[in-house]
Amino acid sequence: MKILLTGGAGYIGSHIAVELCNQGYEVIIGDNFSNSKPEVLNKINTIVGKEIEFHEIDFTNKEATFELFEKSNIDAVIHLAGLKAVGESCIMPIEYYRNNIVSTLNIAEAMKKYDVRNLVFSSSATVYGVPKELPLKEGMPTSCTNPYGWTKLMNEQILTDISKANPSFSVVLLRYFNPIGAHESGLIGEDPNGIPNNLMPYITRVAKGVLPELNIFGNDYPTKDGTGVRDYIHVVDLAKGHVDAIKFVETHAGIEIFNLGTGVGYSVLDIVKTFSKVNNIEIPYQIVGRRDGDVAECYADPSKAKEELGWIATKSLEDMCRDSWNFAKNN
Ligand code: WQD
């Protein structure tokens, strides 16, 4: 099977490319390098031992998207390409809505035109908004607190409506919790441009001495130690969930939603202490004010993915911290 992986040069996409190849799938990567670098492709190729077909493409360009489908015999799509920074989305909502919505519409329209019926879409736990109860289950209410989250929720709605209008169209929406970690080779991992928004890449920059200390956004939340609690999942576990989702869409029609998380919540201080213990590196930090838009706690009930996809996260927090550092110290 030939899988088009949009955003496949990015942090999560590169790990999905590796796992798809490991399972014998033929992969085509489409990316515009808006949040990734061309050398990531070389590293993916080194890991998988062959050259993966690549097209530099912006999926908001309808003509280019149709041309890619025209010349490539695509069997299924895994769609990750999109802007993904919560804070940035509040500053530039137009770019986020245009980029994240138009790209999905173009891909869905191209799939219809070229009779490609299987789609796995990269969604996010952020669509649950401020959780009313925990752990989060797929049928729970959704709402968003930022334009980035709204683009994910709107794309979910768009794909749901397309699926209703085209019964042969098979869609899986994967709601990611907090991906961290890196491939065991240390060749690919999370390397955002500029100052990291997310916790783990910020910690690894402090560990490298690139940043002086970690700012912990609040220790007055109603959690075990007052710092924010999240469901951190190893990016390789997350990537493997996409392979299971591709197998699922091949044999189902309609649309299904799955949480991809571990079901375990860890606090910011848990991450700092585990990272220091596993890697024997002190992480200096200071407690500062809460960050706008943050929720106190967010973690998944991943049982539906286990029951229906046969997927479960297997890597520990220690694995995540060790692998994150193994990548960062080598790059
Ligand atoms: C985790 C915890 C922060 C940085 C976001 C998006 C989500 C997904 C993952 C795209 C929180 C604390 C963080 C720092 C800190 N992105 N923190 N100091 O906000 O849970 O999720 O990224 O799909 O959609 O919402 O992840 O890593 O930013 O924060 O104290 O410098 O670490 O307050 O408690 P978040 P995060």
PDB file of C-alpha atoms in Angstrom, residues 121-260:
ATOM      1  CA  PHE A 121      -6.168  12.681  10.515  1.00  0.00           C
ATOM      2  CA  SER A 122      -3.875  14.197  13.141  1.00  0.00           C
ATOM      3  CA  SER A 123      -6.126  15.744  15.766  1.00  0.00           C
ATOM      4  CA  SER A 124      -5.310  16.766  19.315  1.00  0.00           C
ATOM      5  CA  ALA A 125      -6.475  16.435  22.920  1.00  0.00           C
ATOM      6  CA  THR A 126      -6.767  20.194  22.856  1.00  0.00           C
ATOM      7  CA  VAL A 127     -10.245  19.734  21.312  1.00  0.00           C
ATOM      8  CA  TYR A 128     -11.518  18.695  24.763  1.00  0.00           C
ATOM      9  CA  GLY A 129     -10.946  22.240  26.020  1.00  0.00           C
ATOM     10  CA  VAL A 130     -11.036  22.516  29.811  1.00  0.00           C
ATOM     11  CA  PRO A 131     -11.832  18.930  30.908  1.00  0.00           C
ATOM     12  CA  LYS A 132     -15.066  18.598  32.950  1.00  0.00           C
ATOM     13  CA  GLU A 133     -14.083  15.119  34.090  1.00  0.00           C
ATOM     14  CA  LEU A 134     -11.042  12.865  33.762  1.00  0.00           C
ATOM     15  CA  PRO A 135      -9.850  10.628  32.212  1.00  0.00           C
ATOM     16  CA  LEU A 136     -10.975  11.957  28.831  1.00  0.00           C
ATOM     17  CA  LYS A 137     -13.074   9.640  26.645  1.00  0.00           C
ATOM     18  CA  GLU A 138     -13.759  10.127  22.926  1.00  0.00           C
ATOM     19  CA  GLY A 139     -17.460  10.859  23.389  1.00  0.00           C
ATOM     20  CA  MET A 140     -16.908  13.672  25.905  1.00  0.00           C
ATOM     21  CA  PRO A 141     -17.785  17.282  25.083  1.00  0.00           C
ATOM     22  CA  THR A 142     -15.416  19.297  22.931  1.00  0.00           C
ATOM     23  CA  SER A 143     -14.648  22.997  22.862  1.00  0.00           C
ATOM     24  CA  CYS A 144     -11.532  25.036  22.272  1.00  0.00           C
ATOM     25  CA  THR A 145      -9.702  27.956  23.840  1.00  0.00           C
ATOM     26  CA  ASN A 146      -7.470  28.929  20.920  1.00  0.00           C
ATOM     27  CA  PRO A 147      -7.547  29.113  17.102  1.00  0.00           C
ATOM     28  CA  TYR A 148      -5.145  26.168  16.725  1.00  0.00           C
ATOM     29  CA  GLY A 149      -7.515  23.946  18.688  1.00  0.00           C
ATOM     30  CA  TRP A 150     -10.503  25.244  16.722  1.00  0.00           C
ATOM     31  CA  THR A 151      -8.794  24.311  13.433  1.00  0.00           C
ATOM     32  CA  LYS A 152      -8.432  20.742  14.726  1.00  0.00           C
ATOM     33  CA  LEU A 153     -12.056  20.603  15.854  1.00  0.00           C
ATOM     34  CA  MET A 154     -13.313  22.186  12.624  1.00  0.00           C
ATOM     35  CA  ASN A 155     -11.316  19.673  10.587  1.00  0.00           C
ATOM     36  CA  GLU A 156     -12.883  16.885  12.650  1.00  0.00           C
ATOM     37  CA  GLN A 157     -16.330  18.270  11.782  1.00  0.00           C
ATOM     38  CA  ILE A 158     -15.470  18.715   8.096  1.00  0.00           C
ATOM     39  CA  LEU A 159     -14.227  15.125   7.826  1.00  0.00           C
ATOM     40  CA  THR A 160     -17.269  13.836   9.730  1.00  0.00           C
ATOM     41  CA  ASP A 161     -19.623  15.557   7.272  1.00  0.00           C
ATOM     42  CA  ILE A 162     -17.644  14.325   4.243  1.00  0.00           C
ATOM     43  CA  SER A 163     -17.772  10.811   5.666  1.00  0.00           C
ATOM     44  CA  LYS A 164     -21.561  11.039   6.038  1.00  0.00           C
ATOM     45  CA  ALA A 165     -21.931  12.213   2.441  1.00  0.00           C
ATOM     46  CA  ASN A 166     -19.551   9.554   1.094  1.00  0.00           C
ATOM     47  CA  PRO A 167     -20.174   6.256   2.954  1.00  0.00           C
ATOM     48  CA  SER A 168     -17.198   4.544   1.291  1.00  0.00           C
ATOM     49  CA  PHE A 169     -14.869   7.210   2.758  1.00  0.00           C
ATOM     50  CA  SER A 170     -13.143   5.736   5.817  1.00  0.00           C
ATOM     51  CA  VAL A 171     -11.708   8.187   8.355  1.00  0.00           C
ATOM     52  CA  VAL A 172      -9.909   7.856  11.676  1.00  0.00           C
ATOM     53  CA  LEU A 173      -9.373  10.923  13.854  1.00  0.00           C
ATOM     54  CA  LEU A 174      -6.455  10.486  16.245  1.00  0.00           C
ATOM     55  CA  ARG A 175      -6.460  12.787  19.266  1.00  0.00           C
ATOM     56  CA  TYR A 176      -2.813  13.073  20.367  1.00  0.00           C
ATOM     57  CA  PHE A 177      -2.022  13.850  23.973  1.00  0.00           C
ATOM     58  CA  ASN A 178       1.522  15.086  24.700  1.00  0.00           C
ATOM     59  CA  PRO A 179       4.095  13.455  22.423  1.00  0.00           C
ATOM     60  CA  ILE A 180       7.728  13.526  23.688  1.00  0.00           C
ATOM     61  CA  GLY A 181      10.797  11.341  23.239  1.00  0.00           C
ATOM     62  CA  ALA A 182      12.645  10.336  20.082  1.00  0.00           C
ATOM     63  CA  HIS A 183      13.651   7.363  17.950  1.00  0.00           C
ATOM     64  CA  GLU A 184      16.266   5.144  19.683  1.00  0.00           C
ATOM     65  CA  SER A 185      18.839   5.988  16.978  1.00  0.00           C
ATOM     66  CA  GLY A 186      18.976   9.604  18.176  1.00  0.00           C
ATOM     67  CA  LEU A 187      18.797  10.688  14.518  1.00  0.00           C
ATOM     68  CA  ILE A 188      15.281  12.149  14.580  1.00  0.00           C
ATOM     69  CA  GLY A 189      13.453  13.975  17.357  1.00  0.00           C
ATOM     70  CA  GLU A 190      11.834  17.222  18.442  1.00  0.00           C
ATOM     71  CA  ASP A 191      13.822  20.232  17.262  1.00  0.00           C
ATOM     72  CA  PRO A 192      11.471  23.237  16.978  1.00  0.00           C
ATOM     73  CA  ASN A 193      12.644  26.471  15.376  1.00  0.00           C
ATOM     74  CA  GLY A 194      13.293  29.272  17.884  1.00  0.00           C
ATOM     75  CA  ILE A 195      12.411  29.196  21.590  1.00  0.00           C
ATOM     76  CA  PRO A 196      10.375  26.003  22.282  1.00  0.00           C
ATOM     77  CA  ASN A 197       6.758  26.392  23.365  1.00  0.00           C
ATOM     78  CA  ASN A 198       6.552  22.816  24.643  1.00  0.00           C
ATOM     79  CA  LEU A 199       8.024  21.485  27.883  1.00  0.00           C
ATOM     80  CA  MET A 200      10.412  18.733  26.790  1.00  0.00           C
ATOM     81  CA  PRO A 201      12.305  20.594  24.022  1.00  0.00           C
ATOM     82  CA  TYR A 202      12.660  23.489  26.469  1.00  0.00           C
ATOM     83  CA  ILE A 203      14.116  21.134  29.116  1.00  0.00           C
ATOM     84  CA  THR A 204      16.609  19.648  26.644  1.00  0.00           C
ATOM     85  CA  ARG A 205      17.779  23.163  25.650  1.00  0.00           C
ATOM     86  CA  VAL A 206      18.346  23.914  29.371  1.00  0.00           C
ATOM     87  CA  ALA A 207      20.209  20.594  29.712  1.00  0.00           C
ATOM     88  CA  LYS A 208      22.446  21.613  26.773  1.00  0.00           C
ATOM     89  CA  GLY A 209      23.067  25.026  28.356  1.00  0.00           C
ATOM     90  CA  VAL A 210      21.429  26.787  25.415  1.00  0.00           C
ATOM     91  CA  LEU A 211      18.782  28.225  27.786  1.00  0.00           C
ATOM     92  CA  PRO A 212      19.607  29.201  31.387  1.00  0.00           C
ATOM     93  CA  GLU A 213      16.667  27.677  33.247  1.00  0.00           C
ATOM     94  CA  LEU A 214      13.176  26.293  32.884  1.00  0.00           C
ATOM     95  CA  ASN A 215      10.235  28.559  33.722  1.00  0.00           C
ATOM     96  CA  ILE A 216       7.519  26.434  35.313  1.00  0.00           C
ATOM     97  CA  PHE A 217       4.188  28.050  34.481  1.00  0.00           C
ATOM     98  CA  GLY A 218       2.482  27.991  37.862  1.00  0.00           C
ATOM     99  CA  ASN A 219       2.569  25.703  40.899  1.00  0.00           C
ATOM    100  CA  ASP A 220      -0.835  26.703  42.266  1.00  0.00           C
ATOM    101  CA  TYR A 221      -2.975  24.316  40.205  1.00  0.00           C
ATOM    102  CA  PRO A 222      -5.236  21.830  42.054  1.00  0.00           C
ATOM    103  CA  THR A 223      -2.825  18.969  41.306  1.00  0.00           C
ATOM    104  CA  LYS A 224      -0.611  16.732  43.428  1.00  0.00           C
ATOM    105  CA  ASP A 225       2.297  19.179  43.454  1.00  0.00           C
ATOM    106  CA  GLY A 226       0.584  22.282  42.052  1.00  0.00           C
ATOM    107  CA  THR A 227       2.164  22.064  38.582  1.00  0.00           C
ATOM    108  CA  GLY A 228       0.313  21.138  35.412  1.00  0.00           C
ATOM    109  CA  VAL A 229      -0.455  17.458  34.742  1.00  0.00           C
ATOM    110  CA  ARG A 230      -0.396  16.005  31.220  1.00  0.00           C
ATOM    111  CA  ASP A 231      -0.542  12.620  29.490  1.00  0.00           C
ATOM    112  CA  TYR A 232       2.947  12.303  27.987  1.00  0.00           C
ATOM    113  CA  ILE A 233       3.277   9.633  25.310  1.00  0.00           C
ATOM    114  CA  HIS A 234       6.447   8.402  23.595  1.00  0.00           C
ATOM    115  CA  VAL A 235       6.445   9.589  19.974  1.00  0.00           C
ATOM    116  CA  VAL A 236       7.317   6.057  18.790  1.00  0.00           C
ATOM    117  CA  ASP A 237       4.218   4.686  20.559  1.00  0.00           C
ATOM    118  CA  LEU A 238       2.229   7.472  18.913  1.00  0.00           C
ATOM    119  CA  ALA A 239       3.724   6.613  15.504  1.00  0.00           C
ATOM    120  CA  LYS A 240       2.835   2.948  15.905  1.00  0.00           C
ATOM    121  CA  GLY A 241      -0.736   3.997  16.633  1.00  0.00           C
ATOM    122  CA  HIS A 242      -0.875   5.441  13.111  1.00  0.00           C
ATOM    123  CA  VAL A 243       0.102   2.115  11.568  1.00  0.00           C
ATOM    124  CA  ASP A 244      -2.698   0.431  13.516  1.00  0.00           C
ATOM    125  CA  ALA A 245      -5.062   3.210  12.378  1.00  0.00           C
ATOM    126  CA  ILE A 246      -4.136   2.628   8.724  1.00  0.00           C
ATOM    127  CA  LYS A 247      -4.912  -1.078   9.135  1.00  0.00           C
ATOM    128  CA  PHE A 248      -8.242  -0.109  10.717  1.00  0.00           C
ATOM    129  CA  VAL A 249      -9.346   2.268   7.941  1.00  0.00           C
ATOM    130  CA  GLU A 250      -8.572  -0.371   5.312  1.00  0.00           C
ATOM    131  CA  THR A 251     -11.233  -2.644   6.778  1.00  0.00           C
ATOM    132  CA  HIS A 252     -13.838  -0.137   7.988  1.00  0.00           C
ATOM    133  CA  ALA A 253     -16.055   2.602   6.553  1.00  0.00           C
ATOM    134  CA  GLY A 254     -17.388   5.697   8.259  1.00  0.00           C
ATOM    135  CA  ILE A 255     -15.519   7.713  10.878  1.00  0.00           C
ATOM    136  CA  GLU A 256     -13.998   6.807  14.267  1.00  0.00           C
ATOM    137  CA  ILE A 257     -12.194   8.839  16.928  1.00  0.00           C
ATOM    138  CA  PHE A 258      -9.375   7.469  19.100  1.00  0.00           C
ATOM    139  CA  ASN A 259      -7.385   8.971  21.964  1.00  0.00           C
ATOM    140  CA  LEU A 260      -3.675   8.231  21.707  1.00  0.00           C
TER     141      LEU A 260
END
